[in-house]
PDB file of C-alpha atoms in Angstrom:
ATOM      1  CA  UNK A   1     197.296   7.995 -45.433  1.00 72.00           C
ATOM      2  CA  UNK A   2     195.268   8.593 -42.273  1.00 92.00           C
ATOM      3  CA  UNK A   3     194.178  12.074 -41.250  1.00 95.00           C
ATOM      4  CA  UNK A   4     196.309  11.744 -38.115  1.00 96.00           C
ATOM      5  CA  UNK A   5     199.362  11.064 -40.287  1.00 95.00           C
ATOM      6  CA  UNK A   6     198.704  14.307 -42.194  1.00 95.00           C
ATOM      7  CA  UNK A   7     198.741  16.186 -38.876  1.00 96.00           C
ATOM      8  CA  UNK A   8     201.765  14.348 -37.451  1.00 95.00           C
ATOM      9  CA  UNK A   9     203.910  14.167 -40.585  1.00 94.00           C
ATOM     10  CA  UNK A  10     202.918  17.251 -42.570  1.00 93.00           C
ATOM     11  CA  UNK A  11     201.709  19.853 -40.085  1.00 96.00           C
ATOM     12  CA  UNK A  12     203.788  19.045 -36.992  1.00 96.00           C
ATOM     13  CA  UNK A  13     206.926  18.407 -39.053  1.00 90.00           C
ATOM     14  CA  UNK A  14     210.168  20.240 -38.361  1.00 88.00           C
ATOM     15  CA  UNK A  15     211.148  23.133 -40.640  1.00 84.00           C
ATOM     16  CA  UNK A  16     214.572  24.712 -40.127  1.00 84.00           C
ATOM     17  CA  UNK A  17     214.572  23.405 -36.553  1.00 88.00           C
ATOM     18  CA  UNK A  18     211.114  24.809 -35.828  1.00 91.00           C
ATOM     19  CA  UNK A  19     207.619  23.350 -35.751  1.00 94.00           C
ATOM     20  CA  UNK A  20     204.020  24.290 -35.022  1.00 97.00           C
ATOM     21  CA  UNK A  21     202.893  24.176 -31.398  1.00 97.00           C
ATOM     22  CA  UNK A  22     199.523  22.646 -32.366  1.00 97.00           C
ATOM     23  CA  UNK A  23     197.649  21.566 -35.495  1.00 98.00           C
ATOM     24  CA  UNK A  24     194.350  20.046 -36.559  1.00 98.00           C
ATOM     25  CA  UNK A  25     192.206  19.087 -39.514  1.00 98.00           C
ATOM     26  CA  UNK A  26     188.556  19.820 -38.731  1.00 97.00           C
ATOM     27  CA  UNK A  27     185.503  19.263 -40.907  1.00 97.00           C
ATOM     28  CA  UNK A  28     183.355  22.227 -41.898  1.00 96.00           C
ATOM     29  CA  UNK A  29     180.771  20.928 -39.401  1.00 95.00           C
ATOM     30  CA  UNK A  30     183.259  21.129 -36.512  1.00 95.00           C
ATOM     31  CA  UNK A  31     184.034  17.405 -36.387  1.00 96.00           C
ATOM     32  CA  UNK A  32     187.672  16.655 -35.595  1.00 97.00           C
ATOM     33  CA  UNK A  33     189.317  14.568 -38.302  1.00 97.00           C
ATOM     34  CA  UNK A  34     192.719  14.628 -36.585  1.00 97.00           C
ATOM     35  CA  UNK A  35     194.610  16.871 -34.191  1.00 97.00           C
ATOM     36  CA  UNK A  36     197.847  17.127 -32.262  1.00 97.00           C
ATOM     37  CA  UNK A  37     197.660  16.381 -28.553  1.00 96.00           C
ATOM     38  CA  UNK A  38     198.511  20.048 -27.896  1.00 96.00           C
ATOM     39  CA  UNK A  39     195.562  21.453 -29.900  1.00 96.00           C
ATOM     40  CA  UNK A  40     193.291  23.527 -27.617  1.00 95.00           C
ATOM     41  CA  UNK A  41     189.814  22.363 -26.686  1.00 94.00           C
ATOM     42  CA  UNK A  42     187.448  24.423 -28.845  1.00 94.00           C
ATOM     43  CA  UNK A  43     183.711  25.024 -29.093  1.00 93.00           C
ATOM     44  CA  UNK A  44     181.497  24.257 -32.097  1.00 92.00           C
ATOM     45  CA  UNK A  45     180.475  27.937 -32.308  1.00 94.00           C
ATOM     46  CA  UNK A  46     184.139  28.895 -32.799  1.00 96.00           C
ATOM     47  CA  UNK A  47     184.290  26.728 -35.939  1.00 96.00           C
ATOM     48  CA  UNK A  48     180.899  28.095 -37.033  1.00 96.00           C
ATOM     49  CA  UNK A  49     182.299  31.651 -36.673  1.00 96.00           C
ATOM     50  CA  UNK A  50     185.309  30.727 -38.814  1.00 96.00           C
ATOM     51  CA  UNK A  51     183.053  29.225 -41.493  1.00 96.00           C
ATOM     52  CA  UNK A  52     180.913  32.387 -41.373  1.00 96.00           C
ATOM     53  CA  UNK A  53     184.030  34.516 -41.941  1.00 95.00           C
ATOM     54  CA  UNK A  54     184.934  32.450 -45.014  1.00 95.00           C
ATOM     55  CA  UNK A  55     181.460  33.214 -46.394  1.00 94.00           C
ATOM     56  CA  UNK A  56     181.444  36.859 -45.215  1.00 93.00           C
ATOM     57  CA  UNK A  57     185.105  37.969 -44.997  1.00 92.00           C
ATOM     58  CA  UNK A  58     185.778  40.421 -42.203  1.00 91.00           C
ATOM     59  CA  UNK A  59     183.079  39.138 -39.833  1.00 94.00           C
ATOM     60  CA  UNK A  60     185.708  37.899 -37.327  1.00 94.00           C
ATOM     61  CA  UNK A  61     187.715  41.134 -37.309  1.00 92.00           C
ATOM     62  CA  UNK A  62     185.634  42.916 -34.625  1.00 94.00           C
ATOM     63  CA  UNK A  63     185.501  39.964 -32.204  1.00 93.00           C
ATOM     64  CA  UNK A  64     188.690  38.055 -32.923  1.00 95.00           C
ATOM     65  CA  UNK A  65     189.314  34.427 -33.758  1.00 95.00           C
ATOM     66  CA  UNK A  66     188.950  31.985 -30.876  1.00 94.00           C
ATOM     67  CA  UNK A  67     190.224  28.474 -30.233  1.00 91.00           C
ATOM     68  CA  UNK A  68     189.159  27.654 -26.697  1.00 87.00           C
ATOM     69  CA  UNK A  69     190.674  30.157 -24.284  1.00 91.00           C
ATOM     70  CA  UNK A  70     192.969  31.621 -26.952  1.00 93.00           C
ATOM     71  CA  UNK A  71     191.898  34.778 -28.763  1.00 96.00           C
ATOM     72  CA  UNK A  72     193.729  35.854 -31.919  1.00 97.00           C
ATOM     73  CA  UNK A  73     193.522  39.229 -33.601  1.00 97.00           C
ATOM     74  CA  UNK A  74     192.542  38.627 -37.235  1.00 96.00           C
ATOM     75  CA  UNK A  75     195.164  39.956 -39.646  1.00 93.00           C
ATOM     76  CA  UNK A  76     195.560  39.695 -43.423  1.00 82.00           C
ATOM     77  CA  UNK A  77     194.301  36.600 -45.148  1.00 85.00           C
ATOM     78  CA  UNK A  78     192.794  35.581 -48.442  1.00 90.00           C
ATOM     79  CA  UNK A  79     189.025  36.085 -48.623  1.00 88.00           C
ATOM     80  CA  UNK A  80     187.205  32.754 -48.684  1.00 91.00           C
ATOM     81  CA  UNK A  81     190.446  30.775 -48.511  1.00 96.00           C
ATOM     82  CA  UNK A  82     192.779  31.678 -45.617  1.00 97.00           C
ATOM     83  CA  UNK A  83     192.330  33.361 -42.239  1.00 97.00           C
ATOM     84  CA  UNK A  84     195.396  34.418 -40.265  1.00 97.00           C
ATOM     85  CA  UNK A  85     195.487  35.512 -36.656  1.00 96.00           C
ATOM     86  CA  UNK A  86     198.093  36.931 -34.292  1.00 97.00           C
ATOM     87  CA  UNK A  87     198.482  36.686 -30.517  1.00 96.00           C
ATOM     88  CA  UNK A  88     201.644  38.047 -28.928  1.00 95.00           C
ATOM     89  CA  UNK A  89     204.677  36.330 -30.456  1.00 95.00           C
ATOM     90  CA  UNK A  90     202.548  33.594 -32.031  1.00 96.00           C
ATOM     91  CA  UNK A  91     199.516  33.124 -34.177  1.00 97.00           C
ATOM     92  CA  UNK A  92     197.302  30.855 -36.229  1.00 97.00           C
ATOM     93  CA  UNK A  93     196.675  30.058 -39.889  1.00 98.00           C
ATOM     94  CA  UNK A  94     193.412  28.476 -41.067  1.00 98.00           C
ATOM     95  CA  UNK A  95     193.197  27.174 -44.650  1.00 98.00           C
ATOM     96  CA  UNK A  96     189.798  26.158 -46.014  1.00 98.00           C
ATOM     97  CA  UNK A  97     189.505  23.189 -48.363  1.00 98.00           C
ATOM     98  CA  UNK A  98     186.277  21.945 -49.932  1.00 96.00           C
ATOM     99  CA  UNK A  99     185.549  19.711 -46.922  1.00 97.00           C
ATOM    100  CA  UNK A 100     187.832  20.730 -44.054  1.00 97.00           C
ATOM    101  CA  UNK A 101     189.805  23.392 -42.236  1.00 98.00           C
ATOM    102  CA  UNK A 102     193.560  22.883 -41.924  1.00 98.00           C
ATOM    103  CA  UNK A 103     194.734  24.726 -38.813  1.00 98.00           C
ATOM    104  CA  UNK A 104     198.222  25.478 -37.540  1.00 98.00           C
ATOM    105  CA  UNK A 105     199.108  27.332 -34.338  1.00 97.00           C
ATOM    106  CA  UNK A 106     202.646  28.612 -33.828  1.00 97.00           C
ATOM    107  CA  UNK A 107     204.816  30.496 -31.379  1.00 96.00           C
ATOM    108  CA  UNK A 108     208.331  31.880 -31.638  1.00 93.00           C
ATOM    109  CA  UNK A 109     210.829  30.943 -32.917  1.00 94.00           C
ATOM    110  CA  UNK A 110     208.571  29.806 -35.792  1.00 95.00           C
ATOM    111  CA  UNK A 111     207.644  32.726 -38.018  1.00 94.00           C
ATOM    112  CA  UNK A 112     204.202  33.575 -39.429  1.00 94.00           C
ATOM    113  CA  UNK A 113     205.507  32.862 -42.931  1.00 94.00           C
ATOM    114  CA  UNK A 114     206.686  29.381 -41.967  1.00 95.00           C
ATOM    115  CA  UNK A 115     203.300  28.577 -40.397  1.00 96.00           C
ATOM    116  CA  UNK A 116     201.489  29.887 -43.467  1.00 96.00           C
ATOM    117  CA  UNK A 117     203.673  27.775 -45.750  1.00 95.00           C
ATOM    118  CA  UNK A 118     203.112  24.527 -43.797  1.00 96.00           C
ATOM    119  CA  UNK A 119     199.346  24.962 -43.409  1.00 97.00           C
ATOM    120  CA  UNK A 120     198.582  26.374 -46.851  1.00 97.00           C
ATOM    121  CA  UNK A 121     200.747  23.840 -48.665  1.00 96.00           C
ATOM    122  CA  UNK A 122     198.842  20.934 -47.089  1.00 97.00           C
ATOM    123  CA  UNK A 123     195.534  22.719 -47.713  1.00 97.00           C
ATOM    124  CA  UNK A 124     196.392  23.223 -51.386  1.00 97.00           C
ATOM    125  CA  UNK A 125     197.386  19.549 -51.681  1.00 96.00           C
ATOM    126  CA  UNK A 126     194.056  18.439 -50.165  1.00 97.00           C
ATOM    127  CA  UNK A 127     192.162  20.767 -52.530  1.00 97.00           C
ATOM    128  CA  UNK A 128     194.036  19.203 -55.460  1.00 96.00           C
ATOM    129  CA  UNK A 129     192.915  15.791 -54.171  1.00 95.00           C
ATOM    130  CA  UNK A 130     189.264  16.916 -54.137  1.00 94.00           C
ATOM    131  CA  UNK A 131     189.126  17.159 -50.367  1.00 94.00           C
TER     132      UNK A 131
END
């Protein structure tokens, strides 16, 4: 399966009539493996900051998590594994695998829990596959 198919069929899929507004799979080095057309333009230093937070949990809390012009307040996550952010009625979930970051961005009516489930389930699958 291509990386784009993972984004289109597994991340942007419909769940209870709802779906993510944007999604991507990005290498630890910031290279885009696949993304939805709606995924915001981001800077390499934003991915570097996310990777730094996985190595030193809490480092993003003071500044926030950025994807292009969008700033998310960092909320609970799982140290070294998952970062979650909130912005208004939406948010973001970032799941780290051994080689990539699986990212989902949502807005209402999708719930944070639904976003977490979609992103983390694919991330766990990729980890099981050695990716």
